[in-house]
């Protein structure tokens, strides 16, 4: 009998899987340890619009609670590229924006504080280059002109002076987030349209062609399977080693749509000798066989491959809604929208 149908990376291998009880929930992560999840991640799932200007920060300027530039954060349609942001690693020669915990240097000007001149100029140049790369890609016409891009950042503020060291370092952290936002967007584009690099001017190609994806781990997405499955492109993420984190609870356990993501099958796919303590119960053989078969009846977008073709649904003028799915655009955008199932 065939094993469960799972997702694979570019080599066809399933991602490394981790399990934990964390933040009042049982979590499964694909491609990165669950230890990287912020302790308060569930509190920020339906967080109202955060007042970023007044968000509590650490001495480096990093947000104290769930800094989206360096920690796994929830999937949100308005910032769907952020899971591709590279995070800090042990690599030696790191770009200035990678380490959100590093405190920015400063010089004094009277009673005020400034960024050192070389640092400031290099930082502004990189930010302008990254923005130019995104604008060049949008102008190519390979993606929709209204495709969301990272929020604007006024890099001229780095030329100014600051009342306190804390203000300076908070601004330094904002500039790092602006850079990481753009790098994440570019990494997404490189993986979504790898042939697009050939159409870029040489200077822009050299910029966006930096191999940051292979040098650093990606931030990843925290997803609510029951809520997000219709918008996400899970197979695309796993294929490109974007970490994915999801909680496994009652709703997920009782929906066949998510059967291939069941912890028992993830364990089986990874060929662990024993199930972790967080999942001590083994499925009976007959139930496991039934669920394994069901994994083959859902496609990579977690849609059922069986349909009800009742005669009443085929009558012209009925309430059936016919749609065309642009799978090429779906792959490029990394997300999708579905008509209501009938």
mmCIF file of C-alpha atoms in Angstrom:
data_model
loop_
_atom_site.group_PDB
_atom_site.id
_atom_site.type_symbol
_atom_site.label_atom_id
_atom_site.label_comp_id
_atom_site.label_asym_id
_atom_site.label_seq_id
_atom_site.Cartn_x
_atom_site.Cartn_y
_atom_site.Cartn_z
ATOM 1 C CA UNK A 1 0.000 0.000 0.000
ATOM 2 C CA UNK A 2 1.163 3.533 -0.759
ATOM 3 C CA UNK A 3 2.277 5.708 2.129
ATOM 4 C CA UNK A 4 0.657 9.062 2.932
ATOM 5 C CA UNK A 5 0.911 11.733 0.276
ATOM 6 C CA UNK A 6 3.098 14.508 1.650
ATOM 7 C CA UNK A 7 4.878 17.630 0.455
ATOM 8 C CA UNK A 8 8.486 17.544 -0.712
ATOM 9 C CA UNK A 9 11.298 20.038 -1.217
ATOM 10 C CA UNK A 10 13.271 20.598 -4.410
ATOM 11 C CA UNK A 11 14.967 17.218 -3.864
ATOM 12 C CA UNK A 12 11.647 15.490 -3.272
ATOM 13 C CA UNK A 13 12.401 14.969 0.418
ATOM 14 C CA UNK A 14 9.926 15.804 3.192
ATOM 15 C CA UNK A 15 10.994 18.655 5.465
ATOM 16 C CA UNK A 16 12.534 17.976 8.836
ATOM 17 C CA UNK A 17 9.695 17.978 11.351
ATOM 18 C CA UNK A 18 9.520 19.107 14.978
ATOM 19 C CA UNK A 19 6.861 18.780 17.680
ATOM 20 C CA UNK A 20 6.228 20.576 20.949
ATOM 21 C CA UNK A 21 3.651 21.715 23.450
ATOM 22 C CA UNK A 22 4.080 25.461 23.339
ATOM 23 C CA UNK A 23 2.009 28.461 24.368
ATOM 24 C CA UNK A 24 -1.014 26.378 25.459
ATOM 25 C CA UNK A 25 -1.102 24.420 22.220
ATOM 26 C CA UNK A 26 0.431 21.461 20.436
ATOM 27 C CA UNK A 27 2.604 22.674 17.583
ATOM 28 C CA UNK A 28 4.097 21.026 14.525
ATOM 29 C CA UNK A 29 6.796 22.755 12.519
ATOM 30 C CA UNK A 30 8.150 21.847 9.108
ATOM 31 C CA UNK A 31 11.731 22.866 8.412
ATOM 32 C CA UNK A 32 12.617 24.673 11.653
ATOM 33 C CA UNK A 33 12.558 23.867 15.358
ATOM 34 C CA UNK A 34 9.450 24.845 17.298
ATOM 35 C CA UNK A 35 11.828 26.466 19.799
ATOM 36 C CA UNK A 36 12.038 29.453 17.435
ATOM 37 C CA UNK A 37 8.337 30.256 17.961
ATOM 38 C CA UNK A 38 7.861 33.356 20.134
ATOM 39 C CA UNK A 39 6.363 32.464 23.508
ATOM 40 C CA UNK A 40 3.458 34.862 22.972
ATOM 41 C CA UNK A 41 2.715 33.954 19.339
ATOM 42 C CA UNK A 42 -0.911 32.915 19.955
ATOM 43 C CA UNK A 43 -1.635 36.238 21.662
ATOM 44 C CA UNK A 44 -0.692 37.997 18.420
ATOM 45 C CA UNK A 45 -2.799 35.894 16.077
ATOM 46 C CA UNK A 46 -5.737 38.307 15.932
ATOM 47 C CA UNK A 47 -3.794 41.270 17.203
ATOM 48 C CA UNK A 48 -5.413 44.625 16.339
ATOM 49 C CA UNK A 49 -3.384 47.089 14.315
ATOM 50 C CA UNK A 50 -0.188 47.469 16.313
ATOM 51 C CA UNK A 51 1.080 50.937 17.120
ATOM 52 C CA UNK A 52 4.578 50.285 15.831
ATOM 53 C CA UNK A 53 5.834 53.743 16.779
ATOM 54 C CA UNK A 54 5.138 53.015 20.447
ATOM 55 C CA UNK A 55 5.856 49.282 20.521
ATOM 56 C CA UNK A 56 8.133 48.231 23.402
ATOM 57 C CA UNK A 57 11.694 47.586 22.226
ATOM 58 C CA UNK A 58 14.884 45.964 23.463
ATOM 59 C CA UNK A 59 18.168 47.953 23.728
ATOM 60 C CA UNK A 60 19.012 47.079 20.106
ATOM 61 C CA UNK A 61 15.705 48.492 18.856
ATOM 62 C CA UNK A 62 14.232 45.054 18.196
ATOM 63 C CA UNK A 63 10.567 44.717 19.189
ATOM 64 C CA UNK A 64 10.235 42.998 22.538
ATOM 65 C CA UNK A 65 7.181 40.983 21.456
ATOM 66 C CA UNK A 66 7.128 39.145 18.103
ATOM 67 C CA UNK A 67 9.400 41.123 15.824
ATOM 68 C CA UNK A 68 8.236 40.071 12.359
ATOM 69 C CA UNK A 69 11.651 40.875 10.863
ATOM 70 C CA UNK A 70 13.429 38.063 12.694
ATOM 71 C CA UNK A 71 10.826 35.762 14.285
ATOM 72 C CA UNK A 72 8.164 33.499 12.775
ATOM 73 C CA UNK A 73 4.907 35.414 12.521
ATOM 74 C CA UNK A 74 1.365 34.743 11.373
ATOM 75 C CA UNK A 75 0.487 34.535 7.701
ATOM 76 C CA UNK A 76 -1.226 37.749 6.640
ATOM 77 C CA UNK A 77 -2.466 38.390 3.108
ATOM 78 C CA UNK A 78 -1.260 41.994 3.091
ATOM 79 C CA UNK A 79 2.361 40.976 3.820
ATOM 80 C CA UNK A 80 2.449 37.513 2.229
ATOM 81 C CA UNK A 81 6.182 37.680 1.344
ATOM 82 C CA UNK A 82 7.512 38.086 4.879
ATOM 83 C CA UNK A 83 7.976 34.381 5.508
ATOM 84 C CA UNK A 84 10.832 34.591 2.971
ATOM 85 C CA UNK A 85 12.823 37.039 5.105
ATOM 86 C CA UNK A 86 16.295 35.631 5.926
ATOM 87 C CA UNK A 87 17.180 35.317 9.588
ATOM 88 C CA UNK A 88 20.472 35.485 11.442
ATOM 89 C CA UNK A 89 22.880 32.551 11.297
ATOM 90 C CA UNK A 90 26.498 31.798 12.075
ATOM 91 C CA UNK A 91 27.641 32.999 8.646
ATOM 92 C CA UNK A 92 30.776 35.137 8.982
ATOM 93 C CA UNK A 93 30.359 38.100 6.622
ATOM 94 C CA UNK A 94 26.796 39.176 7.314
ATOM 95 C CA UNK A 95 24.891 42.121 5.837
ATOM 96 C CA UNK A 96 24.255 44.912 8.341
ATOM 97 C CA UNK A 97 20.515 44.260 8.428
ATOM 98 C CA UNK A 98 20.581 40.557 9.334
ATOM 99 C CA UNK A 99 21.204 40.765 13.090
ATOM 100 C CA UNK A 100 18.321 42.553 14.802
ATOM 101 C CA UNK A 101 20.015 42.099 18.187
ATOM 102 C CA UNK A 102 23.164 44.010 17.251
ATOM 103 C CA UNK A 103 23.267 47.514 18.718
ATOM 104 C CA UNK A 104 24.047 50.267 16.230
ATOM 105 C CA UNK A 105 27.152 52.390 16.753
ATOM 106 C CA UNK A 106 26.797 56.143 17.174
ATOM 107 C CA UNK A 107 28.742 59.402 17.328
ATOM 108 C CA UNK A 108 27.855 62.564 19.209
ATOM 109 C CA UNK A 109 27.066 65.980 17.804
ATOM 110 C CA UNK A 110 26.822 68.366 20.700
ATOM 111 C CA UNK A 111 24.167 66.905 22.970
ATOM 112 C CA UNK A 112 22.645 64.781 20.192
ATOM 113 C CA UNK A 113 23.511 61.452 18.579
ATOM 114 C CA UNK A 114 24.149 60.447 14.956
ATOM 115 C CA UNK A 115 24.964 57.355 12.924
ATOM 116 C CA UNK A 116 28.663 57.187 11.916
ATOM 117 C CA UNK A 117 29.103 58.647 8.452
ATOM 118 C CA UNK A 118 30.339 55.502 6.662
ATOM 119 C CA UNK A 119 27.654 53.357 8.251
ATOM 120 C CA UNK A 120 24.930 55.841 7.391
ATOM 121 C CA UNK A 121 25.974 56.199 3.747
ATOM 122 C CA UNK A 122 26.342 52.442 3.236
ATOM 123 C CA UNK A 123 22.963 51.797 4.824
ATOM 124 C CA UNK A 124 21.199 54.383 2.682
ATOM 125 C CA UNK A 125 22.858 53.052 -0.475
ATOM 126 C CA UNK A 126 21.724 49.484 0.254
ATOM 127 C CA UNK A 127 18.169 50.564 1.002
ATOM 128 C CA UNK A 128 17.989 52.553 -2.225
ATOM 129 C CA UNK A 129 19.437 49.659 -4.229
ATOM 130 C CA UNK A 130 16.947 47.189 -2.757
ATOM 131 C CA UNK A 131 14.054 49.522 -3.517
ATOM 132 C CA UNK A 132 15.374 50.043 -7.056
ATOM 133 C CA UNK A 133 15.504 46.277 -7.527
ATOM 134 C CA UNK A 134 11.861 45.878 -6.567
ATOM 135 C CA UNK A 135 10.788 48.764 -8.796
ATOM 136 C CA UNK A 136 12.739 47.296 -11.723
ATOM 137 C CA UNK A 137 10.993 43.950 -11.252
ATOM 138 C CA UNK A 138 7.548 45.535 -11.083
ATOM 139 C CA UNK A 139 8.340 47.488 -14.271
ATOM 140 C CA UNK A 140 9.225 44.260 -16.093
ATOM 141 C CA UNK A 141 5.548 43.390 -16.239
ATOM 142 C CA UNK A 142 6.103 39.769 -15.151
ATOM 143 C CA UNK A 143 3.818 40.349 -12.170
ATOM 144 C CA UNK A 144 0.675 42.422 -11.795
ATOM 145 C CA UNK A 145 1.356 46.132 -11.513
ATOM 146 C CA UNK A 146 -0.687 46.306 -8.304
ATOM 147 C CA UNK A 147 1.171 43.428 -6.634
ATOM 148 C CA UNK A 148 1.852 44.588 -3.056
ATOM 149 C CA UNK A 149 5.413 45.601 -2.248
ATOM 150 C CA UNK A 150 7.026 46.500 1.093
ATOM 151 C CA UNK A 151 5.891 49.765 2.711
ATOM 152 C CA UNK A 152 7.928 52.831 1.821
ATOM 153 C CA UNK A 153 10.771 53.847 4.107
ATOM 154 C CA UNK A 154 12.328 57.328 4.087
ATOM 155 C CA UNK A 155 16.042 56.550 4.382
ATOM 156 C CA UNK A 156 16.914 60.267 4.623
ATOM 157 C CA UNK A 157 15.986 60.109 8.307
ATOM 158 C CA UNK A 158 19.294 58.300 8.848
ATOM 159 C CA UNK A 159 21.084 61.591 8.096
ATOM 160 C CA UNK A 160 19.451 63.270 11.065
ATOM 161 C CA UNK A 161 20.344 63.575 14.729
ATOM 162 C CA UNK A 162 18.570 61.983 17.666
ATOM 163 C CA UNK A 163 17.837 63.072 21.221
ATOM 164 C CA UNK A 164 18.831 59.764 22.794
ATOM 165 C CA UNK A 165 20.776 56.620 21.973
ATOM 166 C CA UNK A 166 17.519 54.683 22.276
ATOM 167 C CA UNK A 167 15.878 56.827 19.580
ATOM 168 C CA UNK A 168 18.866 56.303 17.300
ATOM 169 C CA UNK A 169 18.872 52.534 17.771
ATOM 170 C CA UNK A 170 15.119 52.290 17.322
ATOM 171 C CA UNK A 171 15.544 54.070 13.978
ATOM 172 C CA UNK A 172 18.433 51.778 13.133
ATOM 173 C CA UNK A 173 16.174 48.784 13.787
ATOM 174 C CA UNK A 174 13.478 50.319 11.562
ATOM 175 C CA UNK A 175 16.009 50.626 8.743
ATOM 176 C CA UNK A 176 16.964 46.956 9.217
ATOM 177 C CA UNK A 177 13.310 45.940 9.003
ATOM 178 C CA UNK A 178 12.894 47.992 5.839
ATOM 179 C CA UNK A 179 15.887 46.236 4.284
ATOM 180 C CA UNK A 180 14.763 42.768 5.403
ATOM 181 C CA UNK A 181 11.259 43.437 4.085
ATOM 182 C CA UNK A 182 12.727 44.142 0.650
ATOM 183 C CA UNK A 183 15.174 41.238 0.753
ATOM 184 C CA UNK A 184 12.323 38.874 1.665
ATOM 185 C CA UNK A 185 10.240 40.161 -1.244
ATOM 186 C CA UNK A 186 13.178 39.691 -3.627
ATOM 187 C CA UNK A 187 13.902 36.157 -2.399
ATOM 188 C CA UNK A 188 10.251 35.285 -3.007
ATOM 189 C CA UNK A 189 10.415 36.695 -6.535
ATOM 190 C CA UNK A 190 13.667 34.890 -7.390
ATOM 191 C CA UNK A 191 12.097 31.581 -6.404
ATOM 192 C CA UNK A 192 8.725 32.292 -8.005
ATOM 193 C CA UNK A 193 10.155 33.482 -11.356
ATOM 194 C CA UNK A 194 13.740 32.181 -11.565
ATOM 195 C CA UNK A 195 14.005 32.996 -15.283
ATOM 196 C CA UNK A 196 13.144 36.641 -14.606
ATOM 197 C CA UNK A 197 16.701 37.481 -13.584
ATOM 198 C CA UNK A 198 17.810 37.298 -17.210
ATOM 199 C CA UNK A 199 15.502 40.195 -18.094
ATOM 200 C CA UNK A 200 16.925 42.578 -15.504
ATOM 201 C CA UNK A 201 19.678 45.164 -16.114
ATOM 202 C CA UNK A 202 23.102 43.878 -15.062
ATOM 203 C CA UNK A 203 23.394 46.118 -12.006
ATOM 204 C CA UNK A 204 19.957 45.153 -10.721
ATOM 205 C CA UNK A 205 20.593 41.490 -11.529
ATOM 206 C CA UNK A 206 23.757 41.535 -9.425
ATOM 207 C CA UNK A 207 21.803 43.069 -6.569
ATOM 208 C CA UNK A 208 18.782 40.772 -6.474
ATOM 209 C CA UNK A 209 20.808 37.711 -7.421
ATOM 210 C CA UNK A 210 22.564 37.592 -4.059
ATOM 211 C CA UNK A 211 22.348 34.044 -2.777
ATOM 212 C CA UNK A 212 20.885 34.951 0.603
ATOM 213 C CA UNK A 213 18.377 32.106 0.392
ATOM 214 C CA UNK A 214 21.080 29.447 0.622
ATOM 215 C CA UNK A 215 23.188 31.332 3.190
ATOM 216 C CA UNK A 216 20.450 31.917 5.741
ATOM 217 C CA UNK A 217 17.383 30.190 7.105
ATOM 218 C CA UNK A 218 14.106 31.835 6.167
ATOM 219 C CA UNK A 219 11.766 33.287 8.771
ATOM 220 C CA UNK A 220 8.767 31.155 7.865
ATOM 221 C CA UNK A 221 5.017 31.411 8.411
ATOM 222 C CA UNK A 222 2.775 30.562 11.335
ATOM 223 C CA UNK A 223 -0.558 29.429 9.902
ATOM 224 C CA UNK A 224 -4.048 28.627 11.111
ATOM 225 C CA UNK A 225 -4.891 25.668 8.888
ATOM 226 C CA UNK A 226 -8.653 25.919 9.315
ATOM 227 C CA UNK A 227 -8.653 29.643 8.541
ATOM 228 C CA UNK A 228 -5.832 30.053 6.023
ATOM 229 C CA UNK A 229 -5.817 26.934 3.857
ATOM 230 C CA UNK A 230 -7.718 28.600 0.993
ATOM 231 C CA UNK A 231 -5.148 31.396 0.611
ATOM 232 C CA UNK A 232 -1.779 29.766 1.187
ATOM 233 C CA UNK A 233 0.470 27.832 -1.198
ATOM 234 C CA UNK A 234 1.870 25.280 1.232
ATOM 235 C CA UNK A 235 3.530 23.078 -1.377
ATOM 236 C CA UNK A 236 5.389 26.102 -2.804
ATOM 237 C CA UNK A 237 6.747 26.982 0.624
ATOM 238 C CA UNK A 238 7.856 23.460 1.476
ATOM 239 C CA UNK A 239 9.425 23.056 -1.973
ATOM 240 C CA UNK A 240 11.630 26.096 -1.293
ATOM 241 C CA UNK A 241 12.370 25.279 2.374
ATOM 242 C CA UNK A 242 10.258 28.032 3.884
ATOM 243 C CA UNK A 243 9.530 26.924 7.481
ATOM 244 C CA UNK A 244 5.875 26.364 8.356
ATOM 245 C CA UNK A 245 4.398 26.239 11.867
ATOM 246 C CA UNK A 246 0.873 25.120 12.700
ATOM 247 C CA UNK A 247 -1.083 24.132 15.799
ATOM 248 C CA UNK A 248 -2.851 20.772 15.786
ATOM 249 C CA UNK A 249 -6.158 20.755 17.614
ATOM 250 C CA UNK A 250 -9.749 19.551 17.443
ATOM 251 C CA UNK A 251 -10.691 21.308 14.186
ATOM 252 C CA UNK A 252 -7.597 20.111 12.319
ATOM 253 C CA UNK A 253 -7.897 16.582 13.671
ATOM 254 C CA UNK A 254 -11.484 16.251 12.462
ATOM 255 C CA UNK A 255 -11.104 17.693 8.965
ATOM 256 C CA UNK A 256 -9.958 15.234 6.293
ATOM 257 C CA UNK A 257 -8.658 18.182 4.280
ATOM 258 C CA UNK A 258 -5.640 18.270 6.581
ATOM 259 C CA UNK A 259 -5.116 14.513 6.776
ATOM 260 C CA UNK A 260 -1.671 14.597 5.172
ATOM 261 C CA UNK A 261 -0.543 17.042 7.850
ATOM 262 C CA UNK A 262 -1.600 14.758 10.692
ATOM 263 C CA UNK A 263 1.210 14.316 13.226
ATOM 264 C CA UNK A 264 1.123 10.542 12.805
ATOM 265 C CA UNK A 265 1.835 10.881 9.082
ATOM 266 C CA UNK A 266 4.487 13.524 9.541
ATOM 267 C CA UNK A 267 6.176 11.155 11.987
ATOM 268 C CA UNK A 268 5.816 8.286 9.529
ATOM 269 C CA UNK A 269 7.206 10.397 6.687
ATOM 270 C CA UNK A 270 10.218 11.320 8.791
ATOM 271 C CA UNK A 271 10.573 7.696 9.949
ATOM 272 C CA UNK A 272 10.989 8.497 13.611
ATOM 273 C CA UNK A 273 11.555 5.423 15.751
ATOM 274 C CA UNK A 274 8.993 6.588 18.297
ATOM 275 C CA UNK A 275 6.295 9.237 18.362
ATOM 276 C CA UNK A 276 7.183 12.162 20.640
ATOM 277 C CA UNK A 277 5.480 12.354 24.017
ATOM 278 C CA UNK A 278 3.161 15.096 22.794
ATOM 279 C CA UNK A 279 1.502 12.531 20.503
ATOM 280 C CA UNK A 280 1.586 9.301 22.512
ATOM 281 C CA UNK A 281 -1.450 7.657 20.909
ATOM 282 C CA UNK A 282 -0.970 5.545 17.812
ATOM 283 C CA UNK A 283 -3.754 5.201 15.260
ATOM 284 C CA UNK A 284 -5.279 1.734 14.857
ATOM 285 C CA UNK A 285 -4.074 0.092 11.652
ATOM 286 C CA UNK A 286 -7.498 0.186 9.988
ATOM 287 C CA UNK A 287 -7.989 3.892 10.730
ATOM 288 C CA UNK A 288 -4.463 4.699 9.594
ATOM 289 C CA UNK A 289 -5.041 2.886 6.295
ATOM 290 C CA UNK A 290 -8.269 4.800 5.738
ATOM 291 C CA UNK A 291 -6.627 8.159 6.431
ATOM 292 C CA UNK A 292 -3.586 7.351 4.300
ATOM 293 C CA UNK A 293 -5.921 6.716 1.375
ATOM 294 C CA UNK A 294 -7.645 10.040 1.989
ATOM 295 C CA UNK A 295 -4.346 11.921 1.686
ATOM 296 C CA UNK A 296 -4.361 10.987 -1.989
ATOM 297 C CA UNK A 297 -7.765 12.608 -2.526
ATOM 298 C CA UNK A 298 -6.586 16.151 -1.803
ATOM 299 C CA UNK A 299 -4.311 18.142 -4.076
ATOM 300 C CA UNK A 300 -1.327 20.304 -3.127
ATOM 301 C CA UNK A 301 -3.717 23.155 -2.340
ATOM 302 C CA UNK A 302 -5.700 20.970 0.089
ATOM 303 C CA UNK A 303 -8.670 20.859 -2.294
ATOM 304 C CA UNK A 304 -10.665 17.663 -2.724
ATOM 305 C CA UNK A 305 -10.267 15.907 -6.077
ATOM 306 C CA UNK A 306 -13.797 14.477 -5.874
ATOM 307 C CA UNK A 307 -16.838 16.493 -6.890
ATOM 308 C CA UNK A 308 -20.585 16.201 -6.596
ATOM 309 C CA UNK A 309 -21.984 16.413 -10.130
ATOM 310 C CA UNK A 310 -25.677 16.274 -9.314
ATOM 311 C CA UNK A 311 -27.839 16.988 -12.359
ATOM 312 C CA UNK A 312 -29.311 20.081 -10.749
ATOM 313 C CA UNK A 313 -25.863 21.631 -10.647
ATOM 314 C CA UNK A 314 -25.367 21.232 -14.377
ATOM 315 C CA UNK A 315 -28.525 23.037 -15.467
ATOM 316 C CA UNK A 316 -27.890 26.368 -17.156
ATOM 317 C CA UNK A 317 -29.071 29.182 -14.949
ATOM 318 C CA UNK A 318 -28.484 27.337 -11.703
ATOM 319 C CA UNK A 319 -26.550 28.900 -8.855
ATOM 320 C CA UNK A 320 -23.335 27.108 -9.765
ATOM 321 C CA UNK A 321 -20.396 29.471 -10.167
ATOM 322 C CA UNK A 322 -17.827 28.521 -12.790
ATOM 323 C CA UNK A 323 -14.314 29.830 -12.325
ATOM 324 C CA UNK A 324 -10.997 29.631 -14.144
ATOM 325 C CA UNK A 325 -7.953 29.165 -11.939
ATOM 326 C CA UNK A 326 -4.745 30.647 -13.319
ATOM 327 C CA UNK A 327 -2.257 28.149 -11.929
ATOM 328 C CA UNK A 328 0.729 30.024 -13.344
ATOM 329 C CA UNK A 329 -0.308 33.187 -11.597
ATOM 330 C CA UNK A 330 -1.115 31.175 -8.508
ATOM 331 C CA UNK A 331 2.434 29.828 -8.420
ATOM 332 C CA UNK A 332 3.923 33.279 -8.934
ATOM 333 C CA UNK A 333 1.818 35.010 -6.345
ATOM 334 C CA UNK A 334 2.265 32.291 -3.749
ATOM 335 C CA UNK A 335 -1.367 32.561 -2.676
ATOM 336 C CA UNK A 336 -4.809 32.188 -4.206
ATOM 337 C CA UNK A 337 -8.489 32.893 -3.903
ATOM 338 C CA UNK A 338 -11.245 30.322 -4.301
ATOM 339 C CA UNK A 339 -14.894 30.585 -5.166
ATOM 340 C CA UNK A 340 -17.252 29.252 -2.526
ATOM 341 C CA UNK A 341 -17.670 25.490 -2.835
ATOM 342 C CA UNK A 342 -21.088 24.466 -4.111
#
